[in-house]
Short mmCIF file of C-alpha atoms in Angstrom, two decimals:
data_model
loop_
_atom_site.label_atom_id
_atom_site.label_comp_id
_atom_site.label_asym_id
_atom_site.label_seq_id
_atom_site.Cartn_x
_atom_site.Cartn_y
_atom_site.Cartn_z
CA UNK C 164 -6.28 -49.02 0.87
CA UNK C 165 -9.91 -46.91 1.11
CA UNK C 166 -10.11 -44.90 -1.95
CA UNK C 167 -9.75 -41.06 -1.95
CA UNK C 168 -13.42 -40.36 -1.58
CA UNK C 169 -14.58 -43.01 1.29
CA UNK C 170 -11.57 -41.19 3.07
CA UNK C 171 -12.73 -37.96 2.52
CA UNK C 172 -16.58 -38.84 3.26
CA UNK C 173 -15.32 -40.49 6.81
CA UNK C 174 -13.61 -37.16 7.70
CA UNK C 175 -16.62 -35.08 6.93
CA UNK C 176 -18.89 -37.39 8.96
CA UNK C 177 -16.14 -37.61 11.49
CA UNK C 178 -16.23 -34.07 12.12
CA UNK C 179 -20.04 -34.04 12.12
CA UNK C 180 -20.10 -36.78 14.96
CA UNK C 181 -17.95 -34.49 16.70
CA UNK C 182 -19.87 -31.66 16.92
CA UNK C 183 -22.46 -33.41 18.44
CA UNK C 184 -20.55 -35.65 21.00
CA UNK C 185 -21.91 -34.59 24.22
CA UNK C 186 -18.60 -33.66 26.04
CA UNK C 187 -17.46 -31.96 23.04
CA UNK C 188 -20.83 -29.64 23.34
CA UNK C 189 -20.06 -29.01 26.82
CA UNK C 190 -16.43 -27.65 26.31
CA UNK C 191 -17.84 -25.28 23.96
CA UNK C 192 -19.46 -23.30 26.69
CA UNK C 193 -16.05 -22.68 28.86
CA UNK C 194 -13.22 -23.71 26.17
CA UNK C 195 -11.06 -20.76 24.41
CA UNK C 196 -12.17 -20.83 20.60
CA UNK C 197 -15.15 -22.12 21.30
CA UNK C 198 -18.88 -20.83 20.46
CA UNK C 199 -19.48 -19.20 23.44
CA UNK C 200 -16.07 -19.21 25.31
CA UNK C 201 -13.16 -16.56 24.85
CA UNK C 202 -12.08 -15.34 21.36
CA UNK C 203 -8.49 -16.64 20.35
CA UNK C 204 -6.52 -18.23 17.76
CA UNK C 205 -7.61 -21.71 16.61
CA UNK C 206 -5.56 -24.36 16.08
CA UNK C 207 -5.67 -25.72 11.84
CA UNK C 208 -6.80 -29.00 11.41
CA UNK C 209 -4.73 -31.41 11.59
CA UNK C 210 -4.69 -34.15 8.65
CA UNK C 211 -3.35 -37.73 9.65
CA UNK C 212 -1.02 -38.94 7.54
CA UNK C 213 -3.30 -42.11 6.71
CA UNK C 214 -5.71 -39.75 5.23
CA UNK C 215 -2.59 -37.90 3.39
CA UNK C 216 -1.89 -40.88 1.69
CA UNK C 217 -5.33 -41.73 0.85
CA UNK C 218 -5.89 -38.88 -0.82
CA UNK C 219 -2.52 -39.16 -3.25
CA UNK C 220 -2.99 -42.54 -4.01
CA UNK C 221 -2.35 -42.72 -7.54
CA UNK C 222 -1.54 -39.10 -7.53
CA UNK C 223 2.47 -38.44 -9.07
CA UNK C 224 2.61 -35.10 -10.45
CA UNK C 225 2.58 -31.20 -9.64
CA UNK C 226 -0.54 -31.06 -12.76
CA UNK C 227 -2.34 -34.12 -11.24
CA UNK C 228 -2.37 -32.18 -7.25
CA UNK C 229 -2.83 -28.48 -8.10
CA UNK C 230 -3.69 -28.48 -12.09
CA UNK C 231 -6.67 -28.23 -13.64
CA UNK C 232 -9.31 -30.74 -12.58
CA UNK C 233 -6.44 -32.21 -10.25
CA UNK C 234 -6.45 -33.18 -6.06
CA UNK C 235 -6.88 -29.91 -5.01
CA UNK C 236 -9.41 -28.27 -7.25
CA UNK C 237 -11.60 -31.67 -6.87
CA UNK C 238 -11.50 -31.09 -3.18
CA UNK C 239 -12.48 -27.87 -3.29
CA UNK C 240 -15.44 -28.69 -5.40
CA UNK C 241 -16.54 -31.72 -3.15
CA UNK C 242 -16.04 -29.58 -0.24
CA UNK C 243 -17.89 -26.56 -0.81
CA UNK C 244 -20.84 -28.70 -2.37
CA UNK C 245 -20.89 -30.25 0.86
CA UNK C 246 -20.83 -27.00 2.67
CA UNK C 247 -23.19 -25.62 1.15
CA UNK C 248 -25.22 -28.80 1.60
CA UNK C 249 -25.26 -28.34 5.47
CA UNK C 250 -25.68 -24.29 5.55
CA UNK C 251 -29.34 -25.46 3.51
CA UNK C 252 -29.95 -28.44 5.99
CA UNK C 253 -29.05 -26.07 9.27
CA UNK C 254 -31.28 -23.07 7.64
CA UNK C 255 -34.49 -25.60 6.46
CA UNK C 256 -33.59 -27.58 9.71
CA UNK C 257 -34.17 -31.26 8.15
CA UNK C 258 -31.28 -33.24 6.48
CA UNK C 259 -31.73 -34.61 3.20
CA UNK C 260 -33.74 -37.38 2.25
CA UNK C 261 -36.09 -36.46 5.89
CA UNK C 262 -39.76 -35.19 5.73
CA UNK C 263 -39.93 -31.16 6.80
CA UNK C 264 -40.87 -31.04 10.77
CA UNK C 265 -44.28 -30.68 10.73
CA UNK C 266 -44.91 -32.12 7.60
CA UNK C 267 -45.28 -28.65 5.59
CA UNK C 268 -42.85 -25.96 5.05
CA UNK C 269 -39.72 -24.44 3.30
CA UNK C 270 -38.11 -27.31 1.15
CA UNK C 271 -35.11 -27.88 -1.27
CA UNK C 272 -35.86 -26.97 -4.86
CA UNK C 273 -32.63 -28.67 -6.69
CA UNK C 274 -29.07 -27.77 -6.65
CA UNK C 275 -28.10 -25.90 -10.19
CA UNK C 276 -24.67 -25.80 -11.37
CA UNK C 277 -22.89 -22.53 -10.84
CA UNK C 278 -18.92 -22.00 -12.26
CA UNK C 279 -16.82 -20.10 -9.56
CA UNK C 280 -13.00 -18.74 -10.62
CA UNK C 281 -10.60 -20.25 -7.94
CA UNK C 282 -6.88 -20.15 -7.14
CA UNK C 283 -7.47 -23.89 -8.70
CA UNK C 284 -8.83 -22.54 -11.53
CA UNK C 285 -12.41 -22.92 -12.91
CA UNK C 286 -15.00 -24.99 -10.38
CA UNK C 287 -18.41 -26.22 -11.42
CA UNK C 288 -20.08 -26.73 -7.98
CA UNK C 289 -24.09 -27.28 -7.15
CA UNK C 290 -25.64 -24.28 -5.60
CA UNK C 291 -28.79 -25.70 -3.77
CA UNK C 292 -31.80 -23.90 -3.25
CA UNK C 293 -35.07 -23.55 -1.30
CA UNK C 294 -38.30 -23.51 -2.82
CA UNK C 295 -39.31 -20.45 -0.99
CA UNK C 296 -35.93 -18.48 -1.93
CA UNK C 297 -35.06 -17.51 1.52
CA UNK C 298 -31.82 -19.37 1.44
CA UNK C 299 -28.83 -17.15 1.83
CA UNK C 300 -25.69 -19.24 1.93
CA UNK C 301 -22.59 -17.77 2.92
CA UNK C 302 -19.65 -19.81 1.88
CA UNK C 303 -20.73 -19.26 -1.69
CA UNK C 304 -22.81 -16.15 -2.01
CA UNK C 305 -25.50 -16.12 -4.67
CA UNK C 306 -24.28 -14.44 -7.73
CA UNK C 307 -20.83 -14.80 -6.40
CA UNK C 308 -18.47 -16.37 -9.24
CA UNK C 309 -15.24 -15.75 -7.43
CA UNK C 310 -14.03 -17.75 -4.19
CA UNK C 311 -11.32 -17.09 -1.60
CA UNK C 312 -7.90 -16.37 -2.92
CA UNK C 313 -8.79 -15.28 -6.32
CA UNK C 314 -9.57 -11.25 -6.21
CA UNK C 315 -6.21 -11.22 -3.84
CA UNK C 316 -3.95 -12.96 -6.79
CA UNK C 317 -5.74 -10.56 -9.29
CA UNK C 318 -5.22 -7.53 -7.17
CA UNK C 319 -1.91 -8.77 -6.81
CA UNK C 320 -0.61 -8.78 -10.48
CA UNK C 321 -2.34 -5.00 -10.90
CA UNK C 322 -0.06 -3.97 -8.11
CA UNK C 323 2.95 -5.25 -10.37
CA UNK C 324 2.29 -3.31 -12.95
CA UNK C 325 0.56 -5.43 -15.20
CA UNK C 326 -2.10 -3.89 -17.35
CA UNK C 327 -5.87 -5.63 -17.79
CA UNK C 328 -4.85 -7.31 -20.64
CA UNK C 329 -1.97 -8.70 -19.49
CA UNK C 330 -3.39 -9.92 -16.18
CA UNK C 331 -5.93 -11.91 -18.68
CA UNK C 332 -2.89 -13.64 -20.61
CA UNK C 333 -1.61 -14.98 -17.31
CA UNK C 334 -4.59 -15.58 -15.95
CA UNK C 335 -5.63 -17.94 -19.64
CA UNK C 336 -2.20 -19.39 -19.41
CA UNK C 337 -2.04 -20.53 -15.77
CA UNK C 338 -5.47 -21.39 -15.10
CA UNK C 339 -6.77 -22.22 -18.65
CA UNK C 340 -9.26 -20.15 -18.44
CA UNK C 341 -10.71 -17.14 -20.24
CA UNK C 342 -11.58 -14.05 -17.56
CA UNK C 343 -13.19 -11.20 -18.78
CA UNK C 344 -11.36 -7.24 -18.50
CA UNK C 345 -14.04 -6.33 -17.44
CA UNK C 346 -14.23 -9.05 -14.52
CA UNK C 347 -10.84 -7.89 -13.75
CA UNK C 348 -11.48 -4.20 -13.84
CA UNK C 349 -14.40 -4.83 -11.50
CA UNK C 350 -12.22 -6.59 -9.75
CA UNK C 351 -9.34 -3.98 -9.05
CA UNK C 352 -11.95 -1.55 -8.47
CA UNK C 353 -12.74 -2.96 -5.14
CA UNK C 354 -9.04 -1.21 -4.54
CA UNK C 355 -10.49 2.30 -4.93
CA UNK C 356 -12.94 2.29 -2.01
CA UNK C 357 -9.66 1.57 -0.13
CA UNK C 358 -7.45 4.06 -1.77
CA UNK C 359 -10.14 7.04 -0.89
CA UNK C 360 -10.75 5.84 2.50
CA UNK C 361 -6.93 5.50 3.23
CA UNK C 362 -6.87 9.13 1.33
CA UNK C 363 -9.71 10.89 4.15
CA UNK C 364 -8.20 8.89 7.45
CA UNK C 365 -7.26 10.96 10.80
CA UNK C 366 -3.69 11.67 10.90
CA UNK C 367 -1.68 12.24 13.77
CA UNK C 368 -1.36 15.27 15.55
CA UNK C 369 2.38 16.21 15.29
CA UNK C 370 4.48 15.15 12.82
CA UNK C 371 8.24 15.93 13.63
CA UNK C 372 9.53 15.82 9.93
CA UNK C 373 7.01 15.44 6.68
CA UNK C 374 8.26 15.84 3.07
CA UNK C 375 7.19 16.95 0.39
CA UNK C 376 6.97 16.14 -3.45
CA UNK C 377 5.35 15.59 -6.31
CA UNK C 378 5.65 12.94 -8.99
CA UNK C 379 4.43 13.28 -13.14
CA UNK C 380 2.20 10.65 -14.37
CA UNK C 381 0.40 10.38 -17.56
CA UNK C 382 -3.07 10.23 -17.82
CA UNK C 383 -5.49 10.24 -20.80
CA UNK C 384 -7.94 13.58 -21.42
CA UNK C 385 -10.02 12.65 -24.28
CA UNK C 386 -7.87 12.14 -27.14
CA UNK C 387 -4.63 13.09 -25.78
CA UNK C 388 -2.54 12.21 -22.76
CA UNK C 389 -1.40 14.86 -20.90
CA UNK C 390 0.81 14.90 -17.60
CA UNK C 391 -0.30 15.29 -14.20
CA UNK C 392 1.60 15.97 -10.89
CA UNK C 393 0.98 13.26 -8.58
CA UNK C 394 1.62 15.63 -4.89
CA UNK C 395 2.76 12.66 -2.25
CA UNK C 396 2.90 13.98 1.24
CA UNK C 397 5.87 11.45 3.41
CA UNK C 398 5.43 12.30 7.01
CA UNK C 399 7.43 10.72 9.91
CA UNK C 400 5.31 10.40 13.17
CA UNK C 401 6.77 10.50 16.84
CA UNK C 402 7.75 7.21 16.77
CA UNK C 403 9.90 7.05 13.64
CA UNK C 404 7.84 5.35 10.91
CA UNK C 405 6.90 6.67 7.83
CA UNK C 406 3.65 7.26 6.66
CA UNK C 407 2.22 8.22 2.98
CA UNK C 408 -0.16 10.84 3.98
CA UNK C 409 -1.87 10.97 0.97
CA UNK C 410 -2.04 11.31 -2.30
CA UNK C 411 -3.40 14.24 -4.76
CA UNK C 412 -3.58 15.20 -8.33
CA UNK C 413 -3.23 18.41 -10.54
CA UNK C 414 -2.25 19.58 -13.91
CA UNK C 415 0.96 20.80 -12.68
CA UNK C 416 2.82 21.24 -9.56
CA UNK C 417 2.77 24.49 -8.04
CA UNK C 418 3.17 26.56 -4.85
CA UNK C 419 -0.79 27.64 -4.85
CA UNK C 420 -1.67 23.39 -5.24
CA UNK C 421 0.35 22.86 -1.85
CA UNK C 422 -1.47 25.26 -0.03
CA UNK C 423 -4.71 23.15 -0.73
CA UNK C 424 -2.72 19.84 0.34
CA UNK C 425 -1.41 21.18 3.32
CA UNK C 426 -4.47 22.62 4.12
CA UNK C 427 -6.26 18.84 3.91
CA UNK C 428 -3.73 17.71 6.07
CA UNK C 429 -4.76 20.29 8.64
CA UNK C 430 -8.23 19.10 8.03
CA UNK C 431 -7.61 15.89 9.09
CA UNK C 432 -5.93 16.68 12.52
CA UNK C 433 -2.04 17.55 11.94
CA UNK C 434 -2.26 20.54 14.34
CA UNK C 435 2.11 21.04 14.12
CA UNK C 436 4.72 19.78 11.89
CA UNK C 437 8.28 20.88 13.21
CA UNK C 438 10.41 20.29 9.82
CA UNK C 439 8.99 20.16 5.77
CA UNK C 440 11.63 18.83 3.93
CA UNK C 441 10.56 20.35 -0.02
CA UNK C 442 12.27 21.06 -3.10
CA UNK C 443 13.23 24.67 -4.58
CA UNK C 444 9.76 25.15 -6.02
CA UNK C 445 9.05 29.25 -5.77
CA UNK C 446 6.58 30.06 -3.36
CA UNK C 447 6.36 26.84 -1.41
CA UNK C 448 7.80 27.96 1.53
CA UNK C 449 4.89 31.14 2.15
CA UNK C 450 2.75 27.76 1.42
CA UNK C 451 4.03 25.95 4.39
CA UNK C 452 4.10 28.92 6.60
CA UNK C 453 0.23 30.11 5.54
CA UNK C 454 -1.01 26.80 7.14
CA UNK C 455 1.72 25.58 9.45
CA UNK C 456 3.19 28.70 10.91
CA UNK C 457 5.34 27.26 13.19
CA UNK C 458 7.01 24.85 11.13
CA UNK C 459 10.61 24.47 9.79
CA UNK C 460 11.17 24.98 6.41
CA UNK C 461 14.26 22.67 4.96
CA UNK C 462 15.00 23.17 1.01
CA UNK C 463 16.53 19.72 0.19
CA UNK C 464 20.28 20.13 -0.59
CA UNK C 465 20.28 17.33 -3.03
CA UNK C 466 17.83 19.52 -5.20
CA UNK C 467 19.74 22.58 -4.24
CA UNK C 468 23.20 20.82 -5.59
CA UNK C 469 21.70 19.42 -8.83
CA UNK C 470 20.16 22.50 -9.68
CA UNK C 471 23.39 24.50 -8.87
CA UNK C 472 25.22 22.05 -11.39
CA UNK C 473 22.97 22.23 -14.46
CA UNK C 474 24.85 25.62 -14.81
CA UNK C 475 28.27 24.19 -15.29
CA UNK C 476 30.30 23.07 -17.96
CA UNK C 477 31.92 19.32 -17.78
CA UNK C 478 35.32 20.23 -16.40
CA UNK C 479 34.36 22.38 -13.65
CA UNK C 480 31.56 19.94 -11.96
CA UNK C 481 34.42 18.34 -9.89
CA UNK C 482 36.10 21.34 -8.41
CA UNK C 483 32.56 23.28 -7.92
CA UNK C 484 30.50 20.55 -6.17
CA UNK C 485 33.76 19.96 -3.77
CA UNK C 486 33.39 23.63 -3.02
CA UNK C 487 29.82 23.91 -2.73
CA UNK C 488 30.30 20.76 -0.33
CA UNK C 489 32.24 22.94 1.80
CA UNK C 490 29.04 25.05 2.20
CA UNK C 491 26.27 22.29 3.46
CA UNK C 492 28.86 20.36 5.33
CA UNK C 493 29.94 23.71 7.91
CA UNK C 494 29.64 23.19 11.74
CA UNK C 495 27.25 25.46 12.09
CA UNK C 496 25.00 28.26 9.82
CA UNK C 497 27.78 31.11 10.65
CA UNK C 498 30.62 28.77 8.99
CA UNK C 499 28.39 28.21 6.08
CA UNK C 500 27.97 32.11 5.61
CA UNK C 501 31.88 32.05 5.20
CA UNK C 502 32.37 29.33 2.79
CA UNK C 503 29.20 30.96 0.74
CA UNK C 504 31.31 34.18 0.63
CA UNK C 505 34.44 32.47 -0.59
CA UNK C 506 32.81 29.95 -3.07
CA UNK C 507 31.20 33.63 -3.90
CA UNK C 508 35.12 35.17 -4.61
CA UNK C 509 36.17 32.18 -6.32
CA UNK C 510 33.35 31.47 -8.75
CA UNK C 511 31.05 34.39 -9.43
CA UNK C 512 32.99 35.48 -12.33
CA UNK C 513 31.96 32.51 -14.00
CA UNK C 514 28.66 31.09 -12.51
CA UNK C 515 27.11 34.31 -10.52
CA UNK C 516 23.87 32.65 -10.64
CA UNK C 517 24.77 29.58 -8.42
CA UNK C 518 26.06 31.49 -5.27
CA UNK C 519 22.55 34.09 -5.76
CA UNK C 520 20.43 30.78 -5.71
CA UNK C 521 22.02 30.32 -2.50
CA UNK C 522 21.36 33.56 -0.94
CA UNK C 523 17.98 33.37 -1.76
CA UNK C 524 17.03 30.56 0.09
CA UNK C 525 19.75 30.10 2.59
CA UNK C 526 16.66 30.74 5.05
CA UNK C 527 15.59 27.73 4.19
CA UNK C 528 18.92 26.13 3.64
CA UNK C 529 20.62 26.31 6.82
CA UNK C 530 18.05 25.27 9.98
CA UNK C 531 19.64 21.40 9.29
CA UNK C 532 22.91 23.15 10.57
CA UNK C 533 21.93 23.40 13.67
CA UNK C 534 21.95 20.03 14.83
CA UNK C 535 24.45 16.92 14.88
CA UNK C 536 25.18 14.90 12.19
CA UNK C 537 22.62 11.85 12.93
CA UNK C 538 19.95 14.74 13.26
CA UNK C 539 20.94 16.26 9.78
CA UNK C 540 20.72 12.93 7.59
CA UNK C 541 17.98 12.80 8.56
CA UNK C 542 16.16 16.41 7.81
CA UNK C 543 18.88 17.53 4.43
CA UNK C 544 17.36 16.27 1.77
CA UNK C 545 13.87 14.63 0.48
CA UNK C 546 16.19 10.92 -0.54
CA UNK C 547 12.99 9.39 1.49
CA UNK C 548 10.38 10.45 -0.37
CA UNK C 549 12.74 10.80 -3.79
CA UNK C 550 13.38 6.87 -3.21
CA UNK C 551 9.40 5.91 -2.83
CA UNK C 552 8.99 7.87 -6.31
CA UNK C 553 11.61 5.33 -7.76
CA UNK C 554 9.79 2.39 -6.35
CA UNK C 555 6.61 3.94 -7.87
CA UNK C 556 8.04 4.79 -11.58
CA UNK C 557 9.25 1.51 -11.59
CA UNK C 558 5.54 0.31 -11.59
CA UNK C 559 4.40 3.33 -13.48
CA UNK C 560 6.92 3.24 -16.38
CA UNK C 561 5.47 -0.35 -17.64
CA UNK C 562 1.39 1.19 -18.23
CA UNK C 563 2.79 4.32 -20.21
CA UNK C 564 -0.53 5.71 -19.68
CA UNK C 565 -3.58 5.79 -17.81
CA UNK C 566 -7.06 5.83 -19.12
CA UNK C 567 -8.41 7.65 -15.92
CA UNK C 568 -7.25 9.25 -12.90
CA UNK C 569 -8.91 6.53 -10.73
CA UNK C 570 -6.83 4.06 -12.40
CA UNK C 571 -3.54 5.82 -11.20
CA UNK C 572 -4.74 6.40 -7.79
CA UNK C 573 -5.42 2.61 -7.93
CA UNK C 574 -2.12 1.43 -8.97
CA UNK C 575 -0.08 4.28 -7.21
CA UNK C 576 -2.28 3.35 -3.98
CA UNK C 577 -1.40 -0.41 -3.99
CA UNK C 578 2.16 0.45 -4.87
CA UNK C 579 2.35 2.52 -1.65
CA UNK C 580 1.22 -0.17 0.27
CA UNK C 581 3.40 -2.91 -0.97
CA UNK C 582 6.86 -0.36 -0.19
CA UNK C 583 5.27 0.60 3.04
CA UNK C 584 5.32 -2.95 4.32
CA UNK C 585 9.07 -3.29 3.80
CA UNK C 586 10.16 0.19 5.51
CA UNK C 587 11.65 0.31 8.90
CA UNK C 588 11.99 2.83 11.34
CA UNK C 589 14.54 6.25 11.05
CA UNK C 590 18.42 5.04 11.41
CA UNK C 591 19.10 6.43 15.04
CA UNK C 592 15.76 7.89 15.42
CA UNK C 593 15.71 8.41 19.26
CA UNK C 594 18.79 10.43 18.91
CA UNK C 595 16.73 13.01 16.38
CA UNK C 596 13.80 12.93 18.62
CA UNK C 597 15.75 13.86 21.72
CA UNK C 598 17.26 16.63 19.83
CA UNK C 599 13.96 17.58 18.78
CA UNK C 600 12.64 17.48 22.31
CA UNK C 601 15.40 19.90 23.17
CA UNK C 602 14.76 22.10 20.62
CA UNK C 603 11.31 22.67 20.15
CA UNK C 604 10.20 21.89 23.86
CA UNK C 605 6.28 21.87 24.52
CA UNK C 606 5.79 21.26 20.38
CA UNK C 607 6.50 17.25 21.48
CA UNK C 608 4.05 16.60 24.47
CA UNK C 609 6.09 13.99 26.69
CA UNK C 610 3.02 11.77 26.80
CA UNK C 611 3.31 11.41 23.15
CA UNK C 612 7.12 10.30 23.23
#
């Protein structure tokens, strides 16, 4: 049986007999996938299974294919050395061991070892040069010391939640190899460039529902840690699918805050929300309406509820929530009024302050009651957004801190990402939009249905 590397040196010069087999050039020029043809998906290579077996002849174990120094990481090596080999014969246009045409010109200058950081682990590979320095190979940069695959796993275990450190433990104890923090936080840092250009994209112009809400995360000023709202903007475009709009920070949530995010959404072309979905914070709803005028404003009855109970002792919760149930669950805003009152007659001698909460913002309570029961599940409460904040202290809870803002825009960023790849669209969505279309008319252009 041929030995791994005869094998391996066949299919290289194979391949290079290929490329310049006369019929093979003349395909090229009408062929999809071809230099010069029509752009489409190309077929992998396929390996015979002769080769296969070449290659794992004397070959057993899991450590001895994809360990350190094993199958794979020696093919790598051998195969970007010969790489680069060819992108410094194609750009001095002479093959090794042949006199430069001409007789004078550029020439090679040696091939120094260079140590590149692999999903193999560590590779020492030759880096060949030209004696004029005008090479500029492009499988392996110059001054690059990380190869395909390996920035991706990195970025990866950041998005887990993993801190610096800990992302150079498993990095020592899977590849054997000692990686730098601050490799790694150079690393993650290509993530921020992302993060701020995902934070200043166009949005779309109408958004029927977007909520509203902020999350606490603490971040380090100077010598102390202090918390920060996190504002995250949820919006749900025409065709059902959530969006994070963006993300924004602040020493604390407020009303006057909002204004300034709403505003940036404006800025970046949402001309008309129909429904904002919010909490009970005071003053949020003049927010909404000093920027989006038209716009319903819908105080989330799961907020509404838990704040209503905080007032009651133990062994009234049961009886009280059934009654305030009553309220939010009316056929229509009128009915509501009337269970309000009588929840009112029943417990104000006890709890006055739950039924006044109610009154004042039973504005903002009630628009949900005006549509069927798919349409309300999915305008009542903030759950959407409320359940992405979960996701995101999940992640959060493991750093305890942050040394910088940028490092929780980083984190939080790639977290959004990673939950936004899993979401689906609105449960019965084109029921809500037809309602929607009913109600709010020339708000929903038809071309944009």
């Amino acid at each position: 049986m041929p030995s791994s590397t005869s094998v391996h040196s066949d299919l290289i010069s194979c391949s290079r007999e290929e490329r310049s087999d006369p019929e093979t050039v003349e395909r090229r020029g009408v062929l999809p996938g071809l230099p010069g043809g029509p752009e489409v998906d190309q077929e992998p290579l396929e390996l015979s299974d002769e080769l296969l077996d070449a290659l794992l002849s004397g070959v057993s174990t899991a450590q001895e294919i994809a360990g350190p120094d094993g199958l794979l990481g020696r093919l790598t090596r051998r195969l970007l050395n010969r790489a680069l080999e060819a992108e410094l014969s194609a750009h001095l246009g002479y093959e090794p061991g042949q006199a430069p045409p001409g007789g004078a010109g550029n020439a090679r200058n040696g091939k120094p070892g260079k140590t590149i950081l692999t999903d193999q682990g560590p590779l020492r590979i030759r880096s060949p040069r030209d004696r004029k320095g005008t090479f500029e190979p492009e499988i392996v940069k110059k001054r690059q010391t990380r190869w395909v695959g390996f920035d991706d796993r990195v970025i990866s275990l950041y998005a887990r939640g993993l801190t610096v450190r800990e992302i150079q433990g498993h990095l020592a104890e899977i590849y054997g190899t000692e990686v730098s923090p601050d490799l790694i936080s150079k690393i993650t840092d290509t993530v921020l460039a992302d993060a701020k250009g995902w934070q200043n994209r166009p949005l779309e112009r109408v958004y029927p529902i977007v909520y509203l809400d902020a999350l606490i995360v603490k971040i380090r000023d100077g010598h102390t840690v202090r918390n920060q709202a996190c504002y995250v903007a949820l919006g749900v475009n025409l065709d059902g699918e959530r969006d994070v709009l963006g993300l924004w920070f602040q020493q604390t949530e407020g009303a006057k805050f909002w204004l300034h995010v709403l505003t940036d959404l404006k800025t970046r072309g949402v001309a008309d929300i129909l429904f904002c979905c919010i909490d009970g914070l005071t003053g949020f709803p003049e927010a909404i309406e000093a920027t989006f005028p038209h716009a319903t404003v819908q105080t989330c009855l799961v907020h509404q509820v838990r704040s209503s109970l905080r007032f009651v002792s133990y062994k009234d919760r049961k009886p009280l929530a059934a009654d305030l149930r009553k309220i939010y669950t009316a056929v229509n805003a009128e009915h509501a009024g009337d269970e309000l009152t009588a929840f009112a007659e029943k417990w104000d001698h006890r709890y006055p302050m739950i039924s006044a909460s109610w009154l004042e913002h039973w504005e903002q309570i009630t628009p949900f009651l005006a549509y069927p029961a798919d349409v309300r599940r999915v305008i009542y409460t903030t759950n959407s957004i409320e359940a992405l904040h979960r996701q995101l202290r999940k992640i959060i809870k493991t750093r305890g801190h942050f040394p910088t803002e940028d490092a929780a825009r980083k984190l939080i960023y790639l977290a959004i990402t990673k939950a936004e790849s899993k979401w689906k669209r609105v449960f019965n969505w084109p029921a809500a939009l037809a309602a929607f279309k009913i109600e709010f008319g020339d708000r929903i252009p038809d071309n944009e249905i």
